Amino acid sequence: MVELKTDASIDAMYEAGQVVAQALTAVREAAAVGVSLLELDELAHAVLREAGATSPFLGYRPSFAPTPFPAVLCASVNDAIVHGIPTGYRLRDGDLLSADFGAQLNGWAGDSAISLTVGRARPADVRLIETAERALAAGIEAAVVGNRVGDIAHAIGTVCRAAGYGIPDGFGGHGIGRHMHEDPGIPNEGRPGRGLPLRHGMVIAIEPMLIAGGEDGYHAAPDGWTLRTNDGSRAAHAEHTVAITENGPRVLTERR
């Protein structure tokens, strides 16, 4: 069931989204050679505490997970696509980091992700990240009243495939509101003109995930959470929480 949010609820979700934006900005600024993933998780946790918000990630346990997620930040490095658990691993020169973060504030959730390079960037990684961001922008542009979910999926998939990248099957965006994951699902590839019609008041998380090697295959790491590319190539992830309104898409997790 898809819940349509009121304009006041969307405003409240924007406040939650700005906590997410603040945390990811802090993570981006702090991610440097020698910094551990646990240190980044603690930095993001501090932003939550300062805002009086809580984490929808910490303790989250969907059906596929063997254990509850133990952190507030997903930190996925190099060939990790998504859901990386922060550890004592210290970032190295040339690493590609994808950071996914959520916040719950006054009963509403926000969710967003960024990918970045550490130290000296590989040109291939820069292109991969730029393409993820272009795919996200294309998905947001398609998130308008009168379009359908398939139009968002098609916009994302077209950008990814044209650049020669793989798309992990079965993972994509989602509705969001009182809970981090709500209906509808937002695939990263699909046919235009198909799927649920987009209406004023729908709020969704749009999140393209790209595999540099061009293959779609992935597998779960031994921790049961981290998804890694089968071919060992690098991956990038970009995400925003977006409200669909009569005035066009409103990005609730925009970073200033």
Coordinates of C-alpha atoms in Angstrom, one line a residue:
M1 CA 0.0 0.0 0.0
V2 CA 1.4 3.4 -1.0
E3 CA 0.8 6.2 1.5
L4 CA 0.4 9.7 0.1
K5 CA 2.0 12.3 2.3
T6 CA 0.5 15.7 3.0
D7 CA 2.5 18.8 2.2
A8 CA 3.1 19.3 6.0
S9 CA 4.4 15.7 6.2
I10 CA 6.7 16.3 3.3
D11 CA 8.0 19.4 5.1
A12 CA 8.7 17.2 8.2
M13 CA 10.5 14.7 6.0
Y14 CA 12.6 17.5 4.7
E15 CA 13.8 18.1 8.2
A16 CA 14.8 14.5 8.6
G17 CA 16.4 14.6 5.2
Q18 CA 18.6 17.5 6.2
V19 CA 20.0 15.5 9.1
V20 CA 21.0 12.9 6.6
A21 CA 22.5 15.5 4.3
Q22 CA 24.5 17.0 7.2
A23 CA 25.9 13.6 8.2
L24 CA 26.9 12.6 4.6
T25 CA 28.6 16.0 4.2
A26 CA 30.6 15.4 7.4
V27 CA 31.5 11.9 6.2
R28 CA 32.7 13.2 2.8
E29 CA 34.8 15.9 4.5
A30 CA 36.4 13.4 6.9
A31 CA 37.0 10.5 4.5
A32 CA 40.8 10.6 4.1
V33 CA 43.7 8.2 3.9
G34 CA 44.1 6.6 7.3
V35 CA 40.6 7.3 8.6
S36 CA 38.8 4.1 9.7
L37 CA 35.3 3.2 8.7
L38 CA 34.3 3.0 12.4
E39 CA 35.5 6.6 12.8
L40 CA 33.2 7.6 10.0
D41 CA 30.3 5.7 11.6
E42 CA 30.9 7.5 14.9
L43 CA 31.0 10.8 13.2
A44 CA 27.6 10.1 11.5
H45 CA 26.2 8.9 14.9
A46 CA 27.3 12.2 16.5
V47 CA 25.3 14.1 13.9
L48 CA 22.2 12.1 14.8
R49 CA 22.7 12.7 18.5
E50 CA 23.1 16.5 18.0
A51 CA 19.9 16.6 15.9
G52 CA 17.9 14.5 18.4
A53 CA 17.4 11.9 15.7
T54 CA 17.7 8.2 15.6
S55 CA 19.0 5.6 13.1
P56 CA 16.7 3.4 11.0
F57 CA 19.8 1.4 10.1
L58 CA 21.1 0.5 13.6
G59 CA 19.5 -2.8 14.6
Y60 CA 17.6 -3.2 11.3
R61 CA 17.2 -6.8 10.3
P62 CA 15.3 -7.7 7.1
S63 CA 14.5 -11.3 6.2
F64 CA 17.8 -11.8 4.3
A65 CA 20.1 -10.7 7.1
P66 CA 21.6 -13.2 9.6
T67 CA 22.1 -10.5 12.2
P68 CA 20.8 -7.0 12.9
F69 CA 22.8 -4.2 11.2
P70 CA 25.3 -3.0 13.8
A71 CA 26.0 0.6 12.7
V72 CA 24.3 3.8 11.6
L73 CA 26.3 4.1 8.4
C74 CA 26.7 1.7 5.5
A75 CA 30.3 2.0 4.3
S76 CA 31.1 0.0 1.2
V77 CA 34.6 0.1 -0.2
N78 CA 35.8 -0.7 -3.7
D79 CA 34.1 -3.9 -4.9
A80 CA 31.4 -3.6 -2.2
I81 CA 28.2 -2.4 -3.8
V82 CA 26.0 -1.6 -0.8
H83 CA 25.4 -2.6 2.9
G84 CA 29.0 -2.6 3.9
I85 CA 29.4 -2.8 7.7
P86 CA 31.9 -0.3 9.2
T87 CA 35.0 -2.0 10.6
G88 CA 38.4 -0.9 11.7
Y89 CA 39.6 -0.8 8.1
R90 CA 41.5 2.4 7.4
L91 CA 40.9 4.0 4.1
R92 CA 43.8 3.8 1.6
D93 CA 45.0 6.0 -1.2
G94 CA 42.8 5.4 -4.3
D95 CA 39.9 3.7 -2.4
L96 CA 36.3 4.2 -3.6
L97 CA 33.9 4.6 -0.8
S98 CA 30.1 4.5 -1.0
A99 CA 28.4 5.8 2.2
D100 CA 24.7 5.2 2.8
F101 CA 22.9 6.9 5.8
G102 CA 19.4 7.3 7.2
A103 CA 17.8 9.3 10.0
Q104 CA 14.5 9.2 11.8
L105 CA 13.3 12.5 13.1
N106 CA 9.9 13.2 14.7
G107 CA 8.5 10.0 13.2
W108 CA 9.7 10.6 9.7
A109 CA 12.7 8.9 7.8
G110 CA 15.2 10.2 5.3
D111 CA 17.7 8.1 3.3
S112 CA 20.6 9.1 1.0
A113 CA 23.9 7.9 -0.3
I114 CA 27.1 9.2 -1.9
S115 CA 30.2 7.7 -3.5
L116 CA 33.6 9.4 -3.3
T117 CA 37.3 8.7 -3.9
V118 CA 40.0 8.8 -1.2
G119 CA 43.3 10.4 -1.9
R120 CA 44.4 10.2 -5.6
A121 CA 41.4 9.3 -7.6
R122 CA 41.5 6.8 -10.5
P123 CA 39.9 8.3 -13.6
A124 CA 37.8 5.2 -14.0
D125 CA 36.4 5.7 -10.5
V126 CA 35.6 9.3 -11.2
R127 CA 33.7 8.3 -14.4
L128 CA 31.8 5.6 -12.5
I129 CA 30.7 8.0 -9.7
E130 CA 29.8 10.8 -12.2
T131 CA 27.6 8.3 -14.0
A132 CA 25.9 7.2 -10.8
E133 CA 25.1 10.8 -10.1
R134 CA 23.8 11.4 -13.7
A135 CA 21.6 8.3 -13.4
L136 CA 20.2 9.6 -10.1
A137 CA 19.6 13.0 -11.7
A138 CA 17.8 11.3 -14.6
G139 CA 15.6 9.3 -12.2
I140 CA 14.7 12.4 -10.2
E141 CA 13.9 14.3 -13.4
A142 CA 11.4 11.5 -14.3
A143 CA 9.8 11.6 -10.9
V144 CA 6.8 13.8 -11.9
V145 CA 3.1 13.5 -11.6
G146 CA 1.7 11.7 -14.6
N147 CA 4.7 9.5 -15.1
R148 CA 5.0 5.9 -13.8
V149 CA 7.5 4.0 -11.7
G150 CA 8.8 2.4 -15.0
D151 CA 9.7 5.9 -16.3
I152 CA 12.1 6.4 -13.4
A153 CA 13.5 2.9 -13.8
H154 CA 14.0 3.4 -17.5
A155 CA 15.7 6.7 -17.0
I156 CA 18.2 5.3 -14.6
G157 CA 18.9 2.1 -16.5
T158 CA 19.4 4.0 -19.8
V159 CA 22.2 6.1 -18.3
C160 CA 23.9 3.1 -16.6
R161 CA 23.8 0.8 -19.7
A162 CA 24.8 3.5 -22.1
A163 CA 28.0 3.9 -20.1
G164 CA 28.7 0.1 -20.1
Y165 CA 28.0 -0.5 -16.4
G166 CA 26.3 -3.4 -14.7
I167 CA 23.2 -3.1 -12.5
P168 CA 22.7 -5.5 -9.6
D169 CA 19.5 -7.3 -10.1
G170 CA 16.8 -7.1 -7.4
F171 CA 18.2 -4.0 -5.6
G172 CA 16.9 -0.5 -6.1
G173 CA 15.0 2.3 -4.5
H174 CA 11.8 2.2 -2.4
G175 CA 9.0 4.2 -0.9
I176 CA 9.9 6.0 2.4
G177 CA 7.9 7.8 5.1
R178 CA 7.2 6.7 8.6
H179 CA 9.4 3.7 7.9
M180 CA 12.6 3.6 5.9
H181 CA 11.3 1.0 3.5
E182 CA 7.7 1.4 2.2
D183 CA 5.9 0.7 -1.1
P184 CA 6.5 1.1 -3.9
G185 CA 9.8 -0.5 -5.1
I186 CA 11.7 1.6 -7.5
P187 CA 13.8 -0.6 -9.8
N188 CA 17.0 0.7 -11.5
E189 CA 16.0 -0.7 -14.9
G190 CA 12.6 -1.0 -16.5
R191 CA 10.2 -0.1 -19.3
P192 CA 8.8 3.4 -19.7
G193 CA 5.0 3.8 -19.2
R194 CA 4.8 0.8 -17.0
G195 CA 4.1 0.4 -13.3
L196 CA 2.4 2.5 -10.6
P197 CA 1.3 6.0 -11.6
L198 CA 3.2 8.7 -9.8
R199 CA 1.0 11.0 -7.7
H200 CA 1.4 14.2 -5.6
G201 CA 2.4 13.1 -2.1
M202 CA 4.4 10.0 -3.0
V203 CA 7.9 10.0 -1.4
I204 CA 10.5 7.7 -2.7
A205 CA 14.2 6.9 -2.4
I206 CA 15.8 6.7 -5.8
E207 CA 19.2 4.9 -5.7
P208 CA 21.1 3.7 -8.7
M209 CA 23.9 1.2 -8.1
L210 CA 26.5 0.6 -10.8
I211 CA 29.1 -2.1 -11.3
A212 CA 32.1 -1.0 -13.2
G213 CA 32.9 -4.3 -15.0
G214 CA 29.6 -4.3 -16.8
E215 CA 28.3 -7.5 -15.4
D216 CA 25.2 -7.6 -13.1
G217 CA 26.4 -10.4 -10.8
Y218 CA 27.0 -10.0 -7.1
H219 CA 27.2 -12.1 -4.0
A220 CA 26.9 -11.6 -0.2
A221 CA 30.1 -11.5 1.8
P222 CA 30.5 -13.7 4.8
D223 CA 29.1 -11.1 7.1
G224 CA 25.7 -11.7 5.4
W225 CA 25.2 -8.0 4.7
T226 CA 27.9 -6.6 2.3
L227 CA 27.1 -7.2 -1.4
R228 CA 30.2 -7.5 -3.5
T229 CA 30.6 -7.6 -7.3
N230 CA 31.2 -11.1 -8.7
D231 CA 33.9 -9.9 -11.1
G232 CA 35.8 -7.9 -8.5
S233 CA 35.3 -4.6 -10.2
R234 CA 34.4 -1.5 -8.3
A235 CA 30.9 -0.2 -7.6
A236 CA 29.2 3.1 -6.9
H237 CA 25.9 4.1 -5.3
A238 CA 24.0 7.4 -5.3
E239 CA 20.7 8.1 -3.5
H240 CA 18.2 10.8 -2.6
T241 CA 14.9 10.9 -0.9
V242 CA 12.5 12.6 -3.3
A243 CA 8.9 13.9 -2.9
I244 CA 6.7 13.9 -6.0
T245 CA 4.7 17.1 -6.1
E246 CA 2.5 19.0 -8.5
N247 CA 5.4 21.5 -8.7
G248 CA 7.9 18.8 -9.7
P249 CA 10.3 16.6 -7.7
R250 CA 11.5 17.9 -4.4
V251 CA 14.8 16.5 -3.2
L252 CA 14.4 16.2 0.6
T253 CA 18.0 15.1 1.2
E254 CA 19.7 17.8 -0.9
R255 CA 23.1 18.7 0.3
R256 CA 24.0 22.4 0.5

